[in-house]
Amino acid sequence: MTALTLSTSAAPGLRADAIVIGVAKGAQGPVVAPGAEAVDKAYDGKLAGVLETLGASGAEGELTKLPAPAGFKAPLVVAVGLGPKPDDKDEDAGFDAEALRRAAGVAARALTGCRKAAFALPVDGPGAIGAIGEGVLLGAYSFDTYKGNAQDAGNGKAKNGRAPLAEATLLGGKPRDAAHKGAVARALAVAEELNRARDLINMPPNDLTPAVFAGIAQTAAKEHGLKIQVLDDKALVKGGYGGILGVGGGSAATPRLVKLSYKHPKADKHLAFVGKGITYDSGGISLKPAGHNETMKCDMSGAAAVFAAVVAAARLGLEVNVTGWLALAENMPSGSAVRPGDVLRMYSGKTVEVLNTDAEGRLVLADALWAASQENPDAIVDVATLTGAMMLALGSRTFGVMANDDAFRSAVHEAAEEVGEPAWPMPLPEHLRKGMDSSVADIANMGERWGGGLVAGLFLREFVGDGITWAHLDIAGPAFNEGGPFGYTPKGGTGSAVRTLVRLAELTAEGDLG
């Protein structure tokens, strides 16, 4: 993980491999952003013109490298686009946190292989410090566990030959200011746990089975003082968890249900987070066609997000109780696999007719949602890579938010947007519930084809305890990036929803979430 330091030093005298500055997109061309005044002065105030000559416009994500001026101890200046310049007429206008986060991430990725860089981006308070720090840590992420020679492991050598940026100094940050230090501490806790989630998502399924995932959670619980309970296949049978057992029954890698609990001695609110943890999804007997299963190691992204969020809440010492439920199984076809037409008796006692074994996520979540409901938390939020229909509706970068309470749905949506995770509120139309009526069971796991993401949400709602506020995040689109990296988002596992869950915990602790 990249080290973060704060400094009030001027950029010219700082020893580093590069100085990172911001460039905004102005009406007449690129504009050097605040924080880079000393750098601009060294170019005789003509840095914007130099950058424009090199093709820079200040557009978001744009990156331009140029030699540092004479007298600088760093050899390189890296100019990164921040997007549109804020309105000069608005005294409160500035670059929003997400623009800073993305710019820092772009620069951190570009500086792979460097030992140290100084970030002279716009800083107007601890919020900006936190955003820049978070962007650096998330942008510098690299997953290379399976690259290179085995002897490279553990000796600090990058297996792909280029190590991530080792240290980032945030200029404009005050090392002795409590708010600035707190912003860095928060960025470290959230980014380190989010990157842990990315590692889990990127692990190949032959190495990350439900039992291995549960073991990783046990290690983290011991490290951070969390309580943990792991139900193995025998305990699941004894407890009557028919959904998790049904989905996991076709695999030699047996399922698990993990309960991870963080409690604060002064907390009077309790949040429950529930994550879908299908460590590999073949579709089961309803086998996925070729071309649709190569990335299905990511089907445990919801459980990874919940795991990371609970640990982050503990590291931040938030004054709220948070319980994470990880519903872990591998969905495989075999002689013991659940079949289309089978009826499962769920942990809640309801029966479900399985019409499609590839609609398995809702089955494991149903058991975990009912288990979470038994503790009567103030709210439950589940996270899942649940439906391709949600990707058709919202694309690959936005997750859907459904809820049994409109105000809570709005609060979750606002929290997601605040931390830079694109989300969109979605309805739960009552007329779609009828499509899941079954002639042999209480409910079927499939309904109408159209609005499939909403149908899945309606199914999950059936397993939330009466009177409990609940929201469902379908992160099927943004959980795994199959394209090239952008901003602070890498190729592969993204850690989607971790920051939203952490923010919900913070708002609850502050008394600002219901």
PDB file of C-alpha atoms in Angstrom, residues 1 137 182 184-196 220 223-226 262 264 307-319 502 506:
ATOM      1  CA  MET A   1       0.000   0.000   0.000  1.00  0.00           C
ATOM      2  CA  LEU A 137      -4.360   4.713  -2.692  1.00  0.00           C
ATOM      3  CA  GLY A 182      -7.916  12.406  10.490  1.00  0.00           C
ATOM      4  CA  VAL A 184      -5.577  10.728   5.929  1.00  0.00           C
ATOM      5  CA  ALA A 185      -6.362   8.087   8.548  1.00  0.00           C
ATOM      6  CA  ARG A 186      -9.865   7.643   7.138  1.00  0.00           C
ATOM      7  CA  ALA A 187      -8.550   7.434   3.578  1.00  0.00           C
ATOM      8  CA  LEU A 188      -6.070   4.744   4.643  1.00  0.00           C
ATOM      9  CA  ALA A 189      -8.669   2.649   6.477  1.00  0.00           C
ATOM     10  CA  VAL A 190     -11.266   2.803   3.708  1.00  0.00           C
ATOM     11  CA  ALA A 191      -8.830   2.350   0.809  1.00  0.00           C
ATOM     12  CA  GLU A 192      -6.901  -0.489   2.442  1.00  0.00           C
ATOM     13  CA  GLU A 193     -10.094  -2.429   3.111  1.00  0.00           C
ATOM     14  CA  LEU A 194     -11.509  -1.635  -0.325  1.00  0.00           C
ATOM     15  CA  ASN A 195      -8.279  -2.900  -1.878  1.00  0.00           C
ATOM     16  CA  ARG A 196      -8.580  -6.033   0.271  1.00  0.00           C
ATOM     17  CA  ALA A 220      -9.283 -10.254   9.998  1.00  0.00           C
ATOM     18  CA  GLU A 223      -6.703  -8.716  13.998  1.00  0.00           C
ATOM     19  CA  HIS A 224      -9.385  -6.059  14.486  1.00  0.00           C
ATOM     20  CA  GLY A 225     -11.201  -7.343  17.563  1.00  0.00           C
ATOM     21  CA  LEU A 226     -14.370  -8.445  15.784  1.00  0.00           C
ATOM     22  CA  TYR A 262     -18.423  -4.933  15.209  1.00  0.00           C
ATOM     23  CA  HIS A 264     -19.144   0.052  19.819  1.00  0.00           C
ATOM     24  CA  PHE A 307     -16.532  -7.809   4.701  1.00  0.00           C
ATOM     25  CA  ALA A 308     -14.438  -4.741   3.849  1.00  0.00           C
ATOM     26  CA  ALA A 309     -17.056  -2.310   5.166  1.00  0.00           C
ATOM     27  CA  VAL A 310     -17.380  -4.023   8.553  1.00  0.00           C
ATOM     28  CA  VAL A 311     -13.601  -4.074   9.045  1.00  0.00           C
ATOM     29  CA  ALA A 312     -13.354  -0.421   7.945  1.00  0.00           C
ATOM     30  CA  ALA A 313     -16.064   0.569  10.436  1.00  0.00           C
ATOM     31  CA  ALA A 314     -14.066  -1.134  13.185  1.00  0.00           C
ATOM     32  CA  ARG A 315     -10.823   0.552  12.138  1.00  0.00           C
ATOM     33  CA  LEU A 316     -12.550   3.936  12.151  1.00  0.00           C
ATOM     34  CA  GLY A 317     -14.093   3.268  15.564  1.00  0.00           C
ATOM     35  CA  LEU A 318     -17.546   4.374  14.393  1.00  0.00           C
ATOM     36  CA  GLU A 319     -20.177   4.753  17.103  1.00  0.00           C
ATOM     37  CA  VAL A 502     -18.943   2.821   5.144  1.00  0.00           C
ATOM     38  CA  GLU A 506     -20.787   6.969   9.411  1.00  0.00           C
TER      39      GLU A 506
END
